Amino acid sequence: MGATALGVTRLRAIESNRASPLVVDPYAERILEAAASAGSAWTAGSGSGAPRFFQLMRDQVAVRTRFIDDTIAHAVGDGIAQVVVLGCGMDTRSYRLSWPAGVHVFDLDLPEVLAFRDEVLARFVGSGSRRTSVAADLREDWPRSLVAAGFDPTVRTLWVCEGLLYALPAGAADELLAEITRLSSPGSSVVADHIVDSPAFAAAREEVSPELLELWQGGPAHVDTWLSRHGWEPEVRDLRDEAVRYGREIPEEIAGGQDEAPRTLLAVGQLASTN
Ligand SMILES: C[S@@+](CC[C@H](N)C(=O)[O-])C[C@H]1O[C@@H](n2cnc3c(N)ncnc32)[C@H](O)[C@@H]1O
């Protein structure tokens, strides 16, 4: 089941226990316990003894998750009534956030990933939001599965791509956005984080496992043109700047040096409204 998704969950569990956390995920520890009993080794921490990779990713995950939570709050406050979380992994925001009545959240990931997460969460969480799990492969006809699950392309939607873009080759990221665009009514939004790879970051991944090294497929070369080519108005931020706002720091191995182009990014795209 989504090994890398468990690594992210581990970091959210650690964040939840920090003083002044940016995100509190009350289910992260439960998921990790269930994964550990299922034999997953992906529950390493981010303390000084943990592989450098987890130390590098710790604040990136905290900041990006908080930024996306805030973007969601803003979007649903603005009347967006559908949210689709692509490659949701062990993300629990459809359970942990307080959703206004009428908002429909779709969580999409591979069948075995969703089956594990939903089975664990069903033990602890009652049915709150209008939430639908969509078991689908982003390399196949996922739009059909999404629509079959109740997604309505005529309703304004916020699309969430968290921890996903860099796992896709550039062409696949382009195809993904083409499908998102086809399914989006005017006034829809997309939010994504991205990490541009570097030799130092690749070395930190290689220390963990060959699979983690290979997970980085590059994603879009330029997130702003990735969005604008498909008709989305882009707003791309350096994740380091958001981190500074929260009193956090992103290490140079993943964020780039002060004189380099930023390597950790947060992007929001907007499709113009018709009115
Ligand atoms: C690094 S994890 C991030 C999970 C989650 N978004 C988060 O931030 O906690 C990437 C997720 O993408 C999912 N994923 C990767 N390839 C996929 C595909 N072809 N179809 C559906 N999901 C996929 C994985 O199963 C995994 O859960």
PDB file of N, CA, C and O in Angstrom, residues 194-234:
ATOM      1  N   HIS A 194       5.310  21.394  -5.616  1.00  0.00           N
ATOM      2  CA  HIS A 194       6.277  20.776  -6.526  1.00  0.00           C
ATOM      3  C   HIS A 194       7.674  20.918  -5.941  1.00  0.00           C
ATOM      4  O   HIS A 194       7.940  21.886  -5.216  1.00  0.00           O
ATOM      5  N   ILE A 195       8.514  19.932  -6.220  1.00  0.00           N
ATOM      6  CA  ILE A 195       9.928  20.024  -5.833  1.00  0.00           C
ATOM      7  C   ILE A 195      10.754  19.727  -7.078  1.00  0.00           C
ATOM      8  O   ILE A 195      10.618  18.650  -7.666  1.00  0.00           O
ATOM      9  N   VAL A 196      11.576  20.676  -7.476  1.00  0.00           N
ATOM     10  CA  VAL A 196      12.496  20.461  -8.601  1.00  0.00           C
ATOM     11  C   VAL A 196      13.714  19.726  -8.037  1.00  0.00           C
ATOM     12  O   VAL A 196      14.294  20.148  -7.037  1.00  0.00           O
ATOM     13  N   ASP A 197      14.060  18.624  -8.661  1.00  0.00           N
ATOM     14  CA  ASP A 197      15.107  17.753  -8.094  1.00  0.00           C
ATOM     15  C   ASP A 197      16.489  18.414  -8.120  1.00  0.00           C
ATOM     16  O   ASP A 197      16.737  19.349  -8.883  1.00  0.00           O
ATOM     17  N   SER A 198      17.377  17.928  -7.259  1.00  0.00           N
ATOM     18  CA  SER A 198      18.779  18.396  -7.245  1.00  0.00           C
ATOM     19  C   SER A 198      19.643  17.193  -6.888  1.00  0.00           C
ATOM     20  O   SER A 198      19.148  16.223  -6.301  1.00  0.00           O
ATOM     21  N   PRO A 199      20.933  17.223  -7.225  1.00  0.00           N
ATOM     22  CA  PRO A 199      21.804  16.086  -6.893  1.00  0.00           C
ATOM     23  C   PRO A 199      21.822  15.796  -5.390  1.00  0.00           C
ATOM     24  O   PRO A 199      21.798  14.631  -4.977  1.00  0.00           O
ATOM     25  N   ALA A 200      21.829  16.834  -4.561  1.00  0.00           N
ATOM     26  CA  ALA A 200      21.881  16.614  -3.105  1.00  0.00           C
ATOM     27  C   ALA A 200      20.593  15.940  -2.619  1.00  0.00           C
ATOM     28  O   ALA A 200      20.620  15.049  -1.756  1.00  0.00           O
ATOM     29  N   PHE A 201      19.469  16.333  -3.191  1.00  0.00           N
ATOM     30  CA  PHE A 201      18.191  15.741  -2.779  1.00  0.00           C
ATOM     31  C   PHE A 201      18.105  14.293  -3.269  1.00  0.00           C
ATOM     32  O   PHE A 201      17.629  13.409  -2.549  1.00  0.00           O
ATOM     33  N   ALA A 202      18.586  14.059  -4.490  1.00  0.00           N
ATOM     34  CA  ALA A 202      18.586  12.686  -5.015  1.00  0.00           C
ATOM     35  C   ALA A 202      19.463  11.786  -4.139  1.00  0.00           C
ATOM     36  O   ALA A 202      19.090  10.638  -3.846  1.00  0.00           O
ATOM     37  N   ALA A 203      20.590  12.307  -3.672  1.00  0.00           N
ATOM     38  CA  ALA A 203      21.475  11.498  -2.815  1.00  0.00           C
ATOM     39  C   ALA A 203      20.766  11.149  -1.508  1.00  0.00           C
ATOM     40  O   ALA A 203      20.886  10.025  -0.999  1.00  0.00           O
ATOM     41  N   ALA A 204      19.993  12.089  -0.977  1.00  0.00           N
ATOM     42  CA  ALA A 204      19.258  11.829   0.281  1.00  0.00           C
ATOM     43  C   ALA A 204      18.183  10.767   0.059  1.00  0.00           C
ATOM     44  O   ALA A 204      17.922   9.936   0.941  1.00  0.00           O
ATOM     45  N   ARG A 205      17.586  10.754  -1.106  1.00  0.00           N
ATOM     46  CA  ARG A 205      16.568   9.724  -1.394  1.00  0.00           C
ATOM     47  C   ARG A 205      17.209   8.364  -1.587  1.00  0.00           C
ATOM     48  O   ARG A 205      16.685   7.345  -1.131  1.00  0.00           O
ATOM     49  N   GLU A 206      18.343   8.376  -2.282  1.00  0.00           N
ATOM     50  CA  GLU A 206      19.018   7.110  -2.565  1.00  0.00           C
ATOM     51  C   GLU A 206      19.414   6.404  -1.268  1.00  0.00           C
ATOM     52  O   GLU A 206      19.409   5.174  -1.181  1.00  0.00           O
ATOM     53  N   GLU A 207      19.725   7.199  -0.248  1.00  0.00           N
ATOM     54  CA  GLU A 207      20.104   6.645   1.049  1.00  0.00           C
ATOM     55  C   GLU A 207      18.937   5.835   1.648  1.00  0.00           C
ATOM     56  O   GLU A 207      19.142   4.899   2.405  1.00  0.00           O
ATOM     57  N   VAL A 208      17.697   6.211   1.296  1.00  0.00           N
ATOM     58  CA  VAL A 208      16.527   5.499   1.838  1.00  0.00           C
ATOM     59  C   VAL A 208      16.240   4.239   1.033  1.00  0.00           C
ATOM     60  O   VAL A 208      16.150   3.140   1.583  1.00  0.00           O
ATOM     61  N   SER A 209      16.088   4.393  -0.286  1.00  0.00           N
ATOM     62  CA  SER A 209      15.805   3.212  -1.116  1.00  0.00           C
ATOM     63  C   SER A 209      15.883   3.558  -2.601  1.00  0.00           C
ATOM     64  O   SER A 209      15.657   4.708  -2.975  1.00  0.00           O
ATOM     65  N   PRO A 210      16.155   2.556  -3.446  1.00  0.00           N
ATOM     66  CA  PRO A 210      16.163   2.810  -4.894  1.00  0.00           C
ATOM     67  C   PRO A 210      14.792   3.279  -5.385  1.00  0.00           C
ATOM     68  O   PRO A 210      14.699   4.123  -6.271  1.00  0.00           O
ATOM     69  N   GLU A 211      13.697   2.758  -4.784  1.00  0.00           N
ATOM     70  CA  GLU A 211      12.353   3.168  -5.228  1.00  0.00           C
ATOM     71  C   GLU A 211      12.149   4.659  -4.986  1.00  0.00           C
ATOM     72  O   GLU A 211      11.567   5.368  -5.798  1.00  0.00           O
ATOM     73  N   LEU A 212      12.645   5.128  -3.833  1.00  0.00           N
ATOM     74  CA  LEU A 212      12.459   6.544  -3.511  1.00  0.00           C
ATOM     75  C   LEU A 212      13.292   7.413  -4.447  1.00  0.00           C
ATOM     76  O   LEU A 212      12.849   8.483  -4.865  1.00  0.00           O
ATOM     77  N   LEU A 213      14.463   6.931  -4.803  1.00  0.00           N
ATOM     78  CA  LEU A 213      15.293   7.680  -5.758  1.00  0.00           C
ATOM     79  C   LEU A 213      14.526   7.844  -7.061  1.00  0.00           C
ATOM     80  O   LEU A 213      14.446   8.921  -7.633  1.00  0.00           O
ATOM     81  N   GLU A 214      13.894   6.733  -7.492  1.00  0.00           N
ATOM     82  CA  GLU A 214      13.233   6.747  -8.796  1.00  0.00           C
ATOM     83  C   GLU A 214      11.857   7.395  -8.771  1.00  0.00           C
ATOM     84  O   GLU A 214      11.261   7.639  -9.812  1.00  0.00           O
ATOM     85  N   LEU A 215      11.357   7.649  -7.562  1.00  0.00           N
ATOM     86  CA  LEU A 215      10.023   8.251  -7.475  1.00  0.00           C
ATOM     87  C   LEU A 215       9.980   9.599  -8.198  1.00  0.00           C
ATOM     88  O   LEU A 215       8.986   9.965  -8.800  1.00  0.00           O
ATOM     89  N   TRP A 216      11.091  10.344  -8.141  1.00  0.00           N
ATOM     90  CA  TRP A 216      11.120  11.670  -8.769  1.00  0.00           C
ATOM     91  C   TRP A 216      11.240  11.520 -10.279  1.00  0.00           C
ATOM     92  O   TRP A 216      12.278  11.158 -10.793  1.00  0.00           O
ATOM     93  N   GLN A 217      10.171  11.792 -10.956  1.00  0.00           N
ATOM     94  CA  GLN A 217      10.153  11.684 -12.419  1.00  0.00           C
ATOM     95  C   GLN A 217      10.258  13.056 -13.067  1.00  0.00           C
ATOM     96  O   GLN A 217      10.202  13.184 -14.276  1.00  0.00           O
ATOM     97  N   GLY A 218      10.323  14.087 -12.271  1.00  0.00           N
ATOM     98  CA  GLY A 218      10.564  15.430 -12.811  1.00  0.00           C
ATOM     99  C   GLY A 218       9.359  16.344 -12.762  1.00  0.00           C
ATOM    100  O   GLY A 218       9.436  17.468 -12.316  1.00  0.00           O
ATOM    101  N   GLY A 219       8.210  15.839 -13.245  1.00  0.00           N
ATOM    102  CA  GLY A 219       7.017  16.700 -13.298  1.00  0.00           C
ATOM    103  C   GLY A 219       7.211  17.841 -14.285  1.00  0.00           C
ATOM    104  O   GLY A 219       8.134  17.821 -15.112  1.00  0.00           O
ATOM    105  N   PRO A 220       6.363  18.862 -14.199  1.00  0.00           N
ATOM    106  CA  PRO A 220       6.469  19.971 -15.159  1.00  0.00           C
ATOM    107  C   PRO A 220       7.771  20.735 -14.960  1.00  0.00           C
ATOM    108  O   PRO A 220       8.172  20.986 -13.819  1.00  0.00           O
ATOM    109  N   ALA A 221       8.407  21.129 -16.081  1.00  0.00           N
ATOM    110  CA  ALA A 221       9.660  21.890 -15.973  1.00  0.00           C
ATOM    111  C   ALA A 221       9.380  23.271 -15.384  1.00  0.00           C
ATOM    112  O   ALA A 221      10.163  23.786 -14.594  1.00  0.00           O
ATOM    113  N   HIS A 222       8.256  23.855 -15.753  1.00  0.00           N
ATOM    114  CA  HIS A 222       7.867  25.173 -15.226  1.00  0.00           C
ATOM    115  C   HIS A 222       6.395  25.098 -14.834  1.00  0.00           C
ATOM    116  O   HIS A 222       5.542  24.950 -15.710  1.00  0.00           O
ATOM    117  N   VAL A 223       6.135  25.228 -13.556  1.00  0.00           N
ATOM    118  CA  VAL A 223       4.760  25.044 -13.101  1.00  0.00           C
ATOM    119  C   VAL A 223       3.858  26.153 -13.634  1.00  0.00           C
ATOM    120  O   VAL A 223       2.685  25.911 -13.943  1.00  0.00           O
ATOM    121  N   ASP A 224       4.413  27.363 -13.780  1.00  0.00           N
ATOM    122  CA  ASP A 224       3.548  28.450 -14.269  1.00  0.00           C
ATOM    123  C   ASP A 224       3.093  28.193 -15.716  1.00  0.00           C
ATOM    124  O   ASP A 224       1.916  28.329 -16.038  1.00  0.00           O
ATOM    125  N   THR A 225       4.011  27.736 -16.569  1.00  0.00           N
ATOM    126  CA  THR A 225       3.573  27.482 -17.956  1.00  0.00           C
ATOM    127  C   THR A 225       2.762  26.189 -18.055  1.00  0.00           C
ATOM    128  O   THR A 225       1.892  26.074 -18.907  1.00  0.00           O
ATOM    129  N   TRP A 226       3.029  25.246 -17.160  1.00  0.00           N
ATOM    130  CA  TRP A 226       2.187  24.032 -17.099  1.00  0.00           C
ATOM    131  C   TRP A 226       0.725  24.460 -16.931  1.00  0.00           C
ATOM    132  O   TRP A 226      -0.168  23.961 -17.619  1.00  0.00           O
ATOM    133  N   LEU A 227       0.509  25.422 -16.072  1.00  0.00           N
ATOM    134  CA  LEU A 227      -0.856  25.902 -15.823  1.00  0.00           C
ATOM    135  C   LEU A 227      -1.358  26.778 -16.972  1.00  0.00           C
ATOM    136  O   LEU A 227      -2.461  26.567 -17.491  1.00  0.00           O
ATOM    137  N   SER A 228      -0.542  27.756 -17.368  1.00  0.00           N
ATOM    138  CA  SER A 228      -1.055  28.750 -18.326  1.00  0.00           C
ATOM    139  C   SER A 228      -1.320  28.121 -19.698  1.00  0.00           C
ATOM    140  O   SER A 228      -2.269  28.501 -20.383  1.00  0.00           O
ATOM    141  N   ARG A 229      -0.514  27.126 -20.086  1.00  0.00           N
ATOM    142  CA  ARG A 229      -0.743  26.463 -21.382  1.00  0.00           C
ATOM    143  C   ARG A 229      -2.131  25.843 -21.479  1.00  0.00           C
ATOM    144  O   ARG A 229      -2.682  25.686 -22.552  1.00  0.00           O
ATOM    145  N   HIS A 230      -2.667  25.453 -20.311  1.00  0.00           N
ATOM    146  CA  HIS A 230      -3.998  24.825 -20.314  1.00  0.00           C
ATOM    147  C   HIS A 230      -5.098  25.820 -19.951  1.00  0.00           C
ATOM    148  O   HIS A 230      -6.224  25.421 -19.649  1.00  0.00           O
ATOM    149  N   GLY A 231      -4.756  27.100 -19.924  1.00  0.00           N
ATOM    150  CA  GLY A 231      -5.785  28.120 -19.711  1.00  0.00           C
ATOM    151  C   GLY A 231      -6.002  28.530 -18.264  1.00  0.00           C
ATOM    152  O   GLY A 231      -6.951  29.253 -17.966  1.00  0.00           O
ATOM    153  N   TRP A 232      -5.110  28.073 -17.366  1.00  0.00           N
ATOM    154  CA  TRP A 232      -5.259  28.440 -15.946  1.00  0.00           C
ATOM    155  C   TRP A 232      -4.378  29.646 -15.637  1.00  0.00           C
ATOM    156  O   TRP A 232      -3.221  29.697 -16.053  1.00  0.00           O
ATOM    157  N   GLU A 233      -4.916  30.603 -14.910  1.00  0.00           N
ATOM    158  CA  GLU A 233      -4.131  31.766 -14.471  1.00  0.00           C
ATOM    159  C   GLU A 233      -3.247  31.321 -13.309  1.00  0.00           C
ATOM    160  O   GLU A 233      -3.755  30.943 -12.247  1.00  0.00           O
ATOM    161  N   PRO A 234      -1.910  31.328 -13.490  1.00  0.00           N
ATOM    162  CA  PRO A 234      -1.059  30.762 -12.438  1.00  0.00           C
ATOM    163  C   PRO A 234      -0.619  31.775 -11.382  1.00  0.00           C
ATOM    164  O   PRO A 234      -0.384  32.931 -11.692  1.00  0.00           O
TER     165      PRO A 234
END
